[in-house]
Coordinates of C-alpha atoms in Angstrom, one line a residue:
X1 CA -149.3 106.9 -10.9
X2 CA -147.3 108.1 -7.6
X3 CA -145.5 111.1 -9.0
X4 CA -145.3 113.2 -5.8
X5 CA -142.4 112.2 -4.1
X6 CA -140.3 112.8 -7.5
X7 CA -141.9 116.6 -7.8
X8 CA -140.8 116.7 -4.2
X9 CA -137.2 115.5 -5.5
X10 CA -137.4 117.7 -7.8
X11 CA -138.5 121.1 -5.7
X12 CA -135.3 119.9 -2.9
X13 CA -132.8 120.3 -5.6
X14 CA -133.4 123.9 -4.8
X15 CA -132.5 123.6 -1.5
X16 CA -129.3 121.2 -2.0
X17 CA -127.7 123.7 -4.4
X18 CA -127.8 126.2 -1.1
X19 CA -127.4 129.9 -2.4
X20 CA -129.7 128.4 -4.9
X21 CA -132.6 129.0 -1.5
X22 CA -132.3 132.6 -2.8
X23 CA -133.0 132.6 -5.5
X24 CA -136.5 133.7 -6.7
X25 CA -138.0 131.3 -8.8
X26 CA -137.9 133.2 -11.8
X27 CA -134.2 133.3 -12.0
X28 CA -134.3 129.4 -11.9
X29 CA -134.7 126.9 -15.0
X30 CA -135.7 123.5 -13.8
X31 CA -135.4 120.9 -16.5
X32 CA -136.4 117.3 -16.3
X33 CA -135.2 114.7 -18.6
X34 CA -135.2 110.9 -19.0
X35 CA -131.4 110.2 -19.2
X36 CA -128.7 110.7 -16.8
X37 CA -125.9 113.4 -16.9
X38 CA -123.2 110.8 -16.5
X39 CA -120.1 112.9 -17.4
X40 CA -118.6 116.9 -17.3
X41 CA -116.2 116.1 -20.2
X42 CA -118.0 115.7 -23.3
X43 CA -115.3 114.0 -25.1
X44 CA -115.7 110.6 -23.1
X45 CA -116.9 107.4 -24.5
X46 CA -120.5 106.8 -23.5
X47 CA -121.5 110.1 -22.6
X48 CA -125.0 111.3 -22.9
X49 CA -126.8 113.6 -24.9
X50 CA -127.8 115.2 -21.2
X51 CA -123.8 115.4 -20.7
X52 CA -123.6 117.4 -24.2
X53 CA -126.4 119.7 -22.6
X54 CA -124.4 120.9 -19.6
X55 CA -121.0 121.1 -21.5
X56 CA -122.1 123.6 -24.3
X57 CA -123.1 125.6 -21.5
X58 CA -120.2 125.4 -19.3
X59 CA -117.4 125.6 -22.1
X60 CA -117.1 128.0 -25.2
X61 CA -115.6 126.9 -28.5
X62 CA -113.9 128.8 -31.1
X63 CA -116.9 129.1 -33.1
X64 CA -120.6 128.1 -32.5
X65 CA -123.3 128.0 -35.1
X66 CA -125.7 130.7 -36.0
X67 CA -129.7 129.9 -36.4
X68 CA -132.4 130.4 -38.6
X69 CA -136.1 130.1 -39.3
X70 CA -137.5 126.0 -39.8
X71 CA -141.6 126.9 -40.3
X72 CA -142.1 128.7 -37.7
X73 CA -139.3 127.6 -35.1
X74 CA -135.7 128.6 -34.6
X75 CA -132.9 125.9 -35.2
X76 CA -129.2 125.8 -36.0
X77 CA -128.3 126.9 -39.1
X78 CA -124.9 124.6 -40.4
X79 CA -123.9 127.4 -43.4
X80 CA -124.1 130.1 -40.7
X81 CA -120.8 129.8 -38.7
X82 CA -120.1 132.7 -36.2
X83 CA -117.0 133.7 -33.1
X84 CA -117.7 132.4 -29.7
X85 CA -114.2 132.7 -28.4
X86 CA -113.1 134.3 -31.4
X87 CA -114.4 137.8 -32.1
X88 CA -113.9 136.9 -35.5
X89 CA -111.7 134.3 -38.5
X90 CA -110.3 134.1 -41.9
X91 CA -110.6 131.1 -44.7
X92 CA -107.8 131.8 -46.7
X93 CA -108.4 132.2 -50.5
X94 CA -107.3 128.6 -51.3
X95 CA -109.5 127.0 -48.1
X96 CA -106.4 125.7 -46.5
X97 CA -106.0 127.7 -43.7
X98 CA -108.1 128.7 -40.7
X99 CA -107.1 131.8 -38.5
X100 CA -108.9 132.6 -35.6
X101 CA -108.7 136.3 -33.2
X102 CA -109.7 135.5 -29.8
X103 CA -111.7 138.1 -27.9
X104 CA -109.1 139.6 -25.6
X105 CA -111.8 140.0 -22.8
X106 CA -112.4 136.2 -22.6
X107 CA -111.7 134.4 -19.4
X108 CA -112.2 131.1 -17.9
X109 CA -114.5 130.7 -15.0
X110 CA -111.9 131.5 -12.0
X111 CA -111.0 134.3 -14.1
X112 CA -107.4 133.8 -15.9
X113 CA -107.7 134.9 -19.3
X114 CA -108.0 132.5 -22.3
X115 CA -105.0 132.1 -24.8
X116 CA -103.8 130.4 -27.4
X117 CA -102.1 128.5 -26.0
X118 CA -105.1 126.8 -24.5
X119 CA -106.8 126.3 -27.9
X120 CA -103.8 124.5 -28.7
X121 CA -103.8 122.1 -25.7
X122 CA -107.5 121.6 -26.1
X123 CA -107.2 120.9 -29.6
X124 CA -104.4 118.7 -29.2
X125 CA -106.4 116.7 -26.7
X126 CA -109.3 116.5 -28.7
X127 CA -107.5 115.0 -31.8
X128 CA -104.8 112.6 -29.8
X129 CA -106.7 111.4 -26.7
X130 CA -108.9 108.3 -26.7
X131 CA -112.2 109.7 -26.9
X132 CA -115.5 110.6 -29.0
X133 CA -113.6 113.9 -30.5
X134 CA -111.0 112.0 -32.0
X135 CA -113.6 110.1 -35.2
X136 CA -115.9 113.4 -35.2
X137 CA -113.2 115.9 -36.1
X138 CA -111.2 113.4 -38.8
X139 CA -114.8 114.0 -40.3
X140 CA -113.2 117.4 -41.0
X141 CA -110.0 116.9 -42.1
X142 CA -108.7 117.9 -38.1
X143 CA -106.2 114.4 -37.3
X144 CA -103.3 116.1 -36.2
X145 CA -101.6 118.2 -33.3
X146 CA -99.1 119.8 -36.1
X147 CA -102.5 121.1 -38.2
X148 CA -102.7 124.0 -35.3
X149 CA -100.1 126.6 -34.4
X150 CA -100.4 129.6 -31.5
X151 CA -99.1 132.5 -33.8
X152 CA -99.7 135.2 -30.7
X153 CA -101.7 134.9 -27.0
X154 CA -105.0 135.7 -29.3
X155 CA -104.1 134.3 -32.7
X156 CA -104.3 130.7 -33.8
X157 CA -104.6 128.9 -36.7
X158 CA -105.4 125.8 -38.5
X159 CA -104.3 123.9 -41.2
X160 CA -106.0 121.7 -43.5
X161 CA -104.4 118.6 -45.9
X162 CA -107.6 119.4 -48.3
X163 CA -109.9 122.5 -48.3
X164 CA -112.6 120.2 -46.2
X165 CA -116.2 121.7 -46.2
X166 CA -116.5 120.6 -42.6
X167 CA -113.5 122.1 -40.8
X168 CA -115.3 124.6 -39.5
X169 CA -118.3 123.8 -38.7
X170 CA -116.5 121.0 -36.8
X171 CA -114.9 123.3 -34.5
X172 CA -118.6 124.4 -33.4
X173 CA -119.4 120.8 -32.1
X174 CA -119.3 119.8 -28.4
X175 CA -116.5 118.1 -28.7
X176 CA -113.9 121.2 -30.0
X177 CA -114.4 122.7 -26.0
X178 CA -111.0 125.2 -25.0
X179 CA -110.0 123.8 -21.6
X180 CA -108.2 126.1 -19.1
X181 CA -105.2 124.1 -20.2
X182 CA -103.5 125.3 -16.6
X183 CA -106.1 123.8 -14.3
X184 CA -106.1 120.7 -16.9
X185 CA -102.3 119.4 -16.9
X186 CA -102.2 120.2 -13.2
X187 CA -104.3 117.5 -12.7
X188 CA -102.9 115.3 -15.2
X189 CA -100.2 112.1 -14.9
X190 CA -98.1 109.8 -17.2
X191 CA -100.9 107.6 -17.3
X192 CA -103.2 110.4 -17.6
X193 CA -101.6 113.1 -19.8
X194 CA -104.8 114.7 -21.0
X195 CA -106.4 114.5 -17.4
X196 CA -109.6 112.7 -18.5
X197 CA -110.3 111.0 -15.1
X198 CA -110.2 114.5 -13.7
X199 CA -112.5 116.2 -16.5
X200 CA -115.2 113.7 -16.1
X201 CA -116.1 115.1 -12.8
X202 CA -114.9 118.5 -13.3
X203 CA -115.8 121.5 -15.6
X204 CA -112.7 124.0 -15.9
X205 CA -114.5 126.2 -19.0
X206 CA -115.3 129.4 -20.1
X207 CA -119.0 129.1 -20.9
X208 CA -122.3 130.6 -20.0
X209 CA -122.7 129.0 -16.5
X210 CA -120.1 126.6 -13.9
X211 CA -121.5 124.1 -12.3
X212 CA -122.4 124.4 -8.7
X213 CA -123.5 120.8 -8.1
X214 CA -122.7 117.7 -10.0
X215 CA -124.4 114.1 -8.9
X216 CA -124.1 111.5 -11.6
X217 CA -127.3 110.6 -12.9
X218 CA -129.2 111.9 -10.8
X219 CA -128.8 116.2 -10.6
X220 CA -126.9 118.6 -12.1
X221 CA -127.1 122.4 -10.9
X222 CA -125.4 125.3 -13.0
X223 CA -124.9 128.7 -11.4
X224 CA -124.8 131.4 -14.1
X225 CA -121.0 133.1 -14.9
X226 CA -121.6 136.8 -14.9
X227 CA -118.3 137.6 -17.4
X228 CA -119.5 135.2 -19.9
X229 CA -121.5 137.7 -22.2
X230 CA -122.3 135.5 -25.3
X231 CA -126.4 135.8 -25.3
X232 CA -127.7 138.4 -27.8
X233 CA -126.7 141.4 -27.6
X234 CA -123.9 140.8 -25.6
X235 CA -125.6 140.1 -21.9
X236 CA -125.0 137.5 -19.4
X237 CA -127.1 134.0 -19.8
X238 CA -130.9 134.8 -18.9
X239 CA -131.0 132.7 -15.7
X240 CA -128.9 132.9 -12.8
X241 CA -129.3 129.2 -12.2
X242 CA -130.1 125.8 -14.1
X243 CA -131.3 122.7 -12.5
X244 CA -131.3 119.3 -14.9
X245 CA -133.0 116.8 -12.6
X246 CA -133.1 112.7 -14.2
X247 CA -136.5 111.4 -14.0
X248 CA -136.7 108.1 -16.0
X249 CA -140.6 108.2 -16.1
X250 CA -142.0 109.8 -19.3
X251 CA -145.3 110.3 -17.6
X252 CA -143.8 111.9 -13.9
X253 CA -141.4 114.0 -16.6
X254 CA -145.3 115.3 -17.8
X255 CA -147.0 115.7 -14.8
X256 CA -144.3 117.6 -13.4
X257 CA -143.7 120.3 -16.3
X258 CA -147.7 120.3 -16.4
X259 CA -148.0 121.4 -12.8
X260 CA -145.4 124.0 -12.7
X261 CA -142.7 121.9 -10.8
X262 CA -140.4 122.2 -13.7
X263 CA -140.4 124.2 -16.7
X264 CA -139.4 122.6 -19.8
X265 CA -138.8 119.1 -21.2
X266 CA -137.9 117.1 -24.6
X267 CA -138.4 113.6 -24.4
X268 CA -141.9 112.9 -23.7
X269 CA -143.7 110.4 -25.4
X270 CA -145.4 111.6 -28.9
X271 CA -149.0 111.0 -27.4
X272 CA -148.0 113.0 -23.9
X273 CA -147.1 115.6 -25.6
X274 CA -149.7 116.4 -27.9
X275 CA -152.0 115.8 -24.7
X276 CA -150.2 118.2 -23.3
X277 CA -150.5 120.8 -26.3
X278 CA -154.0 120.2 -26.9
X279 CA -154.8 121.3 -22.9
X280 CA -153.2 124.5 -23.9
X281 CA -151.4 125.3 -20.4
X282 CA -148.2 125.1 -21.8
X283 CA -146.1 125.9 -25.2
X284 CA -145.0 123.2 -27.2
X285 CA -142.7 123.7 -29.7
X286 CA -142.8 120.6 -32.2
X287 CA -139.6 120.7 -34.6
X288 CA -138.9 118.3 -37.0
X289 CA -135.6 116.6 -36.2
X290 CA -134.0 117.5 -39.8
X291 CA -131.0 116.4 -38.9
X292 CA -132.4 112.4 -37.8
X293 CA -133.6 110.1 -40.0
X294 CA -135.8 106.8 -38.7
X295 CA -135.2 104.0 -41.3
X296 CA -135.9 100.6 -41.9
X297 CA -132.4 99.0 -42.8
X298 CA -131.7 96.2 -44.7
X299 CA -128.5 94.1 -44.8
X300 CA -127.7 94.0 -48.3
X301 CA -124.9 91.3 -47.4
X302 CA -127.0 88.8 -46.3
X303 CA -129.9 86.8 -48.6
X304 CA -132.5 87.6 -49.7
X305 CA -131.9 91.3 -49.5
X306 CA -128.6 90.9 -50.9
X307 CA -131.2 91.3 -53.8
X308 CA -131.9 94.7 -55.2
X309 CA -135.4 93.9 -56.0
X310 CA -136.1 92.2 -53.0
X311 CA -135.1 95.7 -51.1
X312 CA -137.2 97.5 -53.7
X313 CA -140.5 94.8 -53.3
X314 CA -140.7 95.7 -49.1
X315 CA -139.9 99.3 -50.1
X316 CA -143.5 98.9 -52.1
X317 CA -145.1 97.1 -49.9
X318 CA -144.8 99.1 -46.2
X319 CA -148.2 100.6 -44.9
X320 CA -146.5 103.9 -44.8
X321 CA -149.5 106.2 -43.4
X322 CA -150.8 104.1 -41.2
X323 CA -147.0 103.2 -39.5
X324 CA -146.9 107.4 -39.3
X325 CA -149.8 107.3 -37.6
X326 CA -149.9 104.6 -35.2
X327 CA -146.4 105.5 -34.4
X328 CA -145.6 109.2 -34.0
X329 CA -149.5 110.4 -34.4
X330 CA -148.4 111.8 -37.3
X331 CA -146.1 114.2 -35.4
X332 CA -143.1 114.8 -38.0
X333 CA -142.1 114.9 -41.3
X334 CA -143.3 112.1 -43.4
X335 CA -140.2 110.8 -46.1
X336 CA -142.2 108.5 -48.4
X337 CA -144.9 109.1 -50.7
X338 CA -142.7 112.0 -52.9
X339 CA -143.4 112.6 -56.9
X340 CA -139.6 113.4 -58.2
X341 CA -139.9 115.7 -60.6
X342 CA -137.4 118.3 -62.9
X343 CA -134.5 119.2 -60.6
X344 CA -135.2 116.4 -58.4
X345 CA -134.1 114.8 -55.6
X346 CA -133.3 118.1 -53.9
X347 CA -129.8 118.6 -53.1
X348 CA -130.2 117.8 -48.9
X349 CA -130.3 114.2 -46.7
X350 CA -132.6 113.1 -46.3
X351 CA -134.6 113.6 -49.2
X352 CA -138.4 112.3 -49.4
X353 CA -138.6 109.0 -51.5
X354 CA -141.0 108.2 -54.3
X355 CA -142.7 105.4 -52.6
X356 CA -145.7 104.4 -51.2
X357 CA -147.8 101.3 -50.8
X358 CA -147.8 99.3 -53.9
X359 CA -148.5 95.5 -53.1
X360 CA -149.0 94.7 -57.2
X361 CA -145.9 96.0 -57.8
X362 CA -143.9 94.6 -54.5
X363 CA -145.2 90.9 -56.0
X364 CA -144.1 91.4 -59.2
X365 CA -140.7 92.8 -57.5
X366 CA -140.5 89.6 -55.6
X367 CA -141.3 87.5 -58.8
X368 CA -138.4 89.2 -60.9
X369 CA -135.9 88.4 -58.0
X370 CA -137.0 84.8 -58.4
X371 CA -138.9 84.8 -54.7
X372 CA -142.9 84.7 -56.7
X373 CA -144.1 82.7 -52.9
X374 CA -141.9 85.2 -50.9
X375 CA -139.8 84.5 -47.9
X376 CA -138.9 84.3 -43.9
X377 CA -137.4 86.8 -42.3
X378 CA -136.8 88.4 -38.7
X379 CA -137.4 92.5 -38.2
X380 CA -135.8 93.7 -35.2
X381 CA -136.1 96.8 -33.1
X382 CA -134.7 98.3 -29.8
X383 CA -136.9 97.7 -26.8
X384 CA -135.9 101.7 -25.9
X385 CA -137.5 102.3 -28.6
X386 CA -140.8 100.1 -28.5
X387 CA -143.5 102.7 -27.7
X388 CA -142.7 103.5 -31.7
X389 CA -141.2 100.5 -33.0
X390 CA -144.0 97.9 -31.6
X391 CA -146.8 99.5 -33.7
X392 CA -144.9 100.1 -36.5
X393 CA -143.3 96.2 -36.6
X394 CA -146.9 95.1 -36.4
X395 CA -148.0 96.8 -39.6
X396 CA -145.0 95.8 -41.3
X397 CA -145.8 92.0 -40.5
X398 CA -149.2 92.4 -41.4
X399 CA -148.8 94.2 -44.9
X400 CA -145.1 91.7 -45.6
X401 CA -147.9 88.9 -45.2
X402 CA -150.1 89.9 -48.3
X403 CA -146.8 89.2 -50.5
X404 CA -146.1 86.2 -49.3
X405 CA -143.3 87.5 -47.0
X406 CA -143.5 86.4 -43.2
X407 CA -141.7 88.1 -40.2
X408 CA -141.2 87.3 -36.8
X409 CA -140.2 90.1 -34.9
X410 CA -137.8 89.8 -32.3
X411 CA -137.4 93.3 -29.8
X412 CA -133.9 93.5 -28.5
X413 CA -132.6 95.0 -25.4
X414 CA -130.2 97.9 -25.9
X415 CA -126.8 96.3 -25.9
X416 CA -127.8 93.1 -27.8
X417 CA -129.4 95.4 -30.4
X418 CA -126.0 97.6 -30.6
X419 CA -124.0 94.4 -30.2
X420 CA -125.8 92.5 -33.4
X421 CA -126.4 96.0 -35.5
X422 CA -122.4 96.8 -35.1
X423 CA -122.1 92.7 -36.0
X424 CA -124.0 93.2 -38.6
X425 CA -125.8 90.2 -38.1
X426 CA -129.5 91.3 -38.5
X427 CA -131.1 91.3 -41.5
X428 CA -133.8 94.1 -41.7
X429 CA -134.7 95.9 -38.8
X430 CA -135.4 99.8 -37.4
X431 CA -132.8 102.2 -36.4
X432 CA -132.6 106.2 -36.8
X433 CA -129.7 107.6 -37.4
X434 CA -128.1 111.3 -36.5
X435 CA -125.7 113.8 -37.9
X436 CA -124.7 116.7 -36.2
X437 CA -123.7 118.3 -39.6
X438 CA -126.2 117.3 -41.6
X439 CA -124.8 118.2 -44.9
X440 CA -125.4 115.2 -47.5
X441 CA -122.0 113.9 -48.1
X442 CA -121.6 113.9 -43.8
X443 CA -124.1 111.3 -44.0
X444 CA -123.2 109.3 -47.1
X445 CA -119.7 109.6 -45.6
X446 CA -120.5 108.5 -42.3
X447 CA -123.7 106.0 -43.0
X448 CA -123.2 104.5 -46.3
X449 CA -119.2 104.0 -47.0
X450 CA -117.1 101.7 -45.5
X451 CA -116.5 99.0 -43.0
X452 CA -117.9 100.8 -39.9
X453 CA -120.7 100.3 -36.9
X454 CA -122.7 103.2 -39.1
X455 CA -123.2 101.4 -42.0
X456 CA -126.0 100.0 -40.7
X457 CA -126.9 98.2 -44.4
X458 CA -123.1 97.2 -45.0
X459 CA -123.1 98.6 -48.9
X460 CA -120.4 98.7 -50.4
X461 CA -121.0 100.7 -53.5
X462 CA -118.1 101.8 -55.9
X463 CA -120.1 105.1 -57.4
X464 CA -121.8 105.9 -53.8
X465 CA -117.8 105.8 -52.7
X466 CA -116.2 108.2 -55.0
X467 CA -119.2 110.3 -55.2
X468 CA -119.3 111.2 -51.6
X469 CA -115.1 111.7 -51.5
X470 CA -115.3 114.5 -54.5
X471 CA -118.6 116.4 -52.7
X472 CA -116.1 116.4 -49.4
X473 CA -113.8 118.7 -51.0
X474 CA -116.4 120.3 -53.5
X475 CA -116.0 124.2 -53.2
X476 CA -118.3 125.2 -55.7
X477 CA -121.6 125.3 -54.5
X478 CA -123.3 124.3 -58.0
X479 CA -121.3 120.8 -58.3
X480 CA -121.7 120.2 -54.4
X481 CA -125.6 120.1 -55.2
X482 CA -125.0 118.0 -58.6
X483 CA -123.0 115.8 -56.8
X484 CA -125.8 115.5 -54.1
X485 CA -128.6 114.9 -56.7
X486 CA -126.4 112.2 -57.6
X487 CA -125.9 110.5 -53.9
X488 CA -130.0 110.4 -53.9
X489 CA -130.6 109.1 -56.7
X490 CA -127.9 106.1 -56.3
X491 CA -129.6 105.2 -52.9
X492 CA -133.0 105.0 -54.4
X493 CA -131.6 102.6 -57.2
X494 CA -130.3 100.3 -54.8
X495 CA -132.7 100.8 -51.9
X496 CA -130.0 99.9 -49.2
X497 CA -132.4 101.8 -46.5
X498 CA -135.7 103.1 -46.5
X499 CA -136.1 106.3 -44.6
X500 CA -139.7 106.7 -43.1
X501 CA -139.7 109.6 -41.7
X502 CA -138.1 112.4 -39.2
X503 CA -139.9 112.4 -35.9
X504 CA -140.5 116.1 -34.0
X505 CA -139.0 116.7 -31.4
X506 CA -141.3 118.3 -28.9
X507 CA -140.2 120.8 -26.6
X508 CA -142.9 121.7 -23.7
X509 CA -142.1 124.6 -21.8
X510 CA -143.7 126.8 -19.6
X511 CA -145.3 129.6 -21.4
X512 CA -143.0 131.8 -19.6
X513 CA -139.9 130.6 -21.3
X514 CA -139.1 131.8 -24.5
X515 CA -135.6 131.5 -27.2
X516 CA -135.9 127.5 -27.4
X517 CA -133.6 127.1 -30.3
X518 CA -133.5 123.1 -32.2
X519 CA -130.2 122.1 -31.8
X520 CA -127.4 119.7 -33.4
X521 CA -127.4 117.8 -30.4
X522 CA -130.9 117.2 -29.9
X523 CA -130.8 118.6 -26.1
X524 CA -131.4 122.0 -24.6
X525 CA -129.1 125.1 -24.8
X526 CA -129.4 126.2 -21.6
X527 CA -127.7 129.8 -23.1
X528 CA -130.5 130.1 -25.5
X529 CA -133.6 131.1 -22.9
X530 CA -135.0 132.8 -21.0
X531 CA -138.0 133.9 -18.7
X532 CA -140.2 136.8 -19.9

């Protein structure tokens, strides 16, 4: 494989950014990923992961979340909430009020101080324009520009309908940025009133680093901003300059970290980067993605597996080890094969399931929902995803077979596979499924209630319903886990989705970089490293 003239690529990016010539090459993070950065305001519909990358670095929030131990790796800790912009906040007594002090020494990037009243017009933005942040912070109770008020230049506050558990961690997410409000409206119009077409190509934050050079899928270069002093304890970001370079070859992306031409990267293929790991050259950091779930989804609207023992027969009869195997090479954390015992499930999604390959007990399944010769179906998968899916869809048509069930697979391109998932027109198929606050009744919430593109399994379940509402508001910790217990054990009675497993995600660095922290978003913080 020809990967020179893309290290090549890469190594000019150095030279485009032009100050960048000077700097040494230890003050430089090159980072190569698969996907483009397509867009400098988070907020916009069909933004990438990448995108999320470049605007936690480049803007600050109120609040960002805190980290702790996972094994032996560092991740983001949802119960640990800490100030970004705000050297500190209060949760009133009764959980309907947020107050927030903003560090008087914050300023943007061209150096105006931050206020307020820019909270307030960011806030506002987020919560009335039509964008992403809009559906993400109604997850929190935040629908409303008359739910936040500037009491002083460094005082704000918000107010909740309902003392919702996930406020505040919702003001730590990409999408709560503070805009330098100024710069914003002056580039805003009565078509435009929240300056969207602007944002996209421009970053007017108060983060860790500005951005120096910004070519749509293709290069981004970020040029560290000395007054932003938010890494631990209290210094600058630890490289004066950031280079996120698209390469859409998983084996170039390899080669390239391998040789030294770029220093860390998260998407490789599973079998790349255990290659990789087992050379020893470089560090990889495998974390489980523990807040992702790969499933295999049913449609519990369409026959057969309208059918609760129809769902519960293929739970019994998937070839569970050798799919993790074949699949992820057993890189992740497996979610089948549990024993539930006292106190169980746990009180966390996902949980692992009791099951494991049973093909006695998926017959007689099959017999009791009156299907004793089996049935046809289709199981469907995202091409994107077919360097996982493909072995994984073979097994399940070969074990489906020994109960009389037979499956043609059919691999979809991208947008037909999001077009007949949000349709719900398939009737068992693979899909993984992601929540940036991974508390359980996010997900129920969000995956399993309600008419919506998320519900990949469309049920519609009257007790699954009310219990994740009550757990929404739930301030005492106790009935938030009974309530959780519950939720678990509903969805392994009706079996709506079978979650598999939660694949790492493999960071390879250079052994010289060090602070990789597992994210919410699945994607670098740039702010978190830094060369030793």
């Amino acid at each position: 494989m020809r990967t020179g003239g893309l290290a090549a690529a890469l190594l000019t990016a150095l030279v485009v950014a032009g100050p960048a010539r000077a700097q040494s090459r230890a003050e430089t993070l090159r980072y190569v990923t698969g996907a483009a950065v397509n867009t400098l305001d988070p907020t916009m519909p069909g933004t990438t992961r990448e995108a999320f990358a470049i605007s936690l670095s480049t803007y600050d929030r109120l609040v960002t979340f805190g980290r702790k131990k996972l094994g032996d790796n560092w991740v983001f800790d949802l119960d640990s909430v800490r100030g970004e912009l705000a050297e500190r906040y209060e949760v009133s007594a009764d959980g309907l009020t947020l107050t927030f002090y903003l560090r008087k020494d914050a300023k943007f990037q061209d150096g105006t101080p931050v206020t307020a009243d820019d909270v307030k017009w960011s806030l506002d933005r987020a919560v009335s324009a039509k964008s992403l942040a809009a559906p993400q912070l109604l997850t929190g109770s935040l629908t409303s520009p008359d739910q936040f008020t500037v009491v002083d230049p460094h005082t704000f506050k918000v107010t909740l309908p309902k003392p919702d558990r996930l406020a505040l961690p919702n003001l730590a997410t990409v999408y709560a940025i503070v805009i330098n409000s100024k710069v914003a409206k002056s580039h805003a119009t009565p078509e435009d009133p929240w300056a969207q077409g602007w944002l996209k190509d421009h970053a007017v934050g108060s983060g860790a680093y500005g951005v120096d050079v910004f070519k749509p899928g293709e290069q981004v270069v970020l040029k560290r901003n000395a007054d932003w002093t938010g890494a631990a304890p209290d210094k600058p970001a630890g490289f004066k300059r950031i280079i996120a370079q698209t390469i859409p070859d998983p084996a170039t992306r390899a080669n390239l970290v391998e040789k030294g031409d770029a220093d860390i990267v998260i998407d490789l293929q599973a079998n790349d980067a255990l290659a990789l790991k087992e050379r020893g050259k470089l560090k990889v950091i495998a974390t489980p993605q523990f807040n992702a779930v790969t499933l295999i989804s049913f449609n519990t609207k369409l026959p057969p597996f309208d059918k609760v023992e129809v769902r519960q027969a293929l739970a019994y009869a998937l070839p569970y080890d050798s799919m993790f195997k074949a699949a992820l090479f057993g890189r992740g954390k497996p979610l089948f094969g549990a024993t539930w015992g006292e106190g169980d499930p746990a009180p966390v999604f996902p949980v692992a399931q009791p099951v494991t390959l049973d093909l006695p007990k998926a017959k007689a399944l099959l017999a009791k929902a009156g299907l004793p010769d089996g049935f046809s179906t289709t199981f469907s998968f995202n091409v994107g995803q077919a360097a996982t899916a493909e072995p994984m869809a073979a097994l399940i048509r070969e074990s489906l077979e020994k109960i009389g069930v037979k499956v043609e697979i059919q691999k979809l391109p991208d947008a037909q596979m999001s077009t007949q998932v949000s349709e719900k027109k398939l009737p068992f198929f693979t899909e993984g499924i992601v929540a940036w606050l991974p508390s359980p009744d996010y997900f129920y919430r969000n995956f399993y209630t309600g008419n919506q593109r998320w519900n990949y399994s469309s049920i519609d379940d009257p007790e699954i319903n009310e219990l994740a509402a009550k757990a929404r508001f739930e301030r005492d910790p106790a009935k938030y886990d009974d309530e959780a217990r519950a939720l678990n054990k509903r969805h392994l009675a009706l079996m709506p989705q079978i979650p598999i497993w939660q694949p790492n995600q493999d960071a390879v660095m250079a052994q010289s970089v060090e602070g990789y922290t597992y994210q919410f978003h699945r994607q670098v913080d740039y702010r978190d490293l830094s060369r030793k």
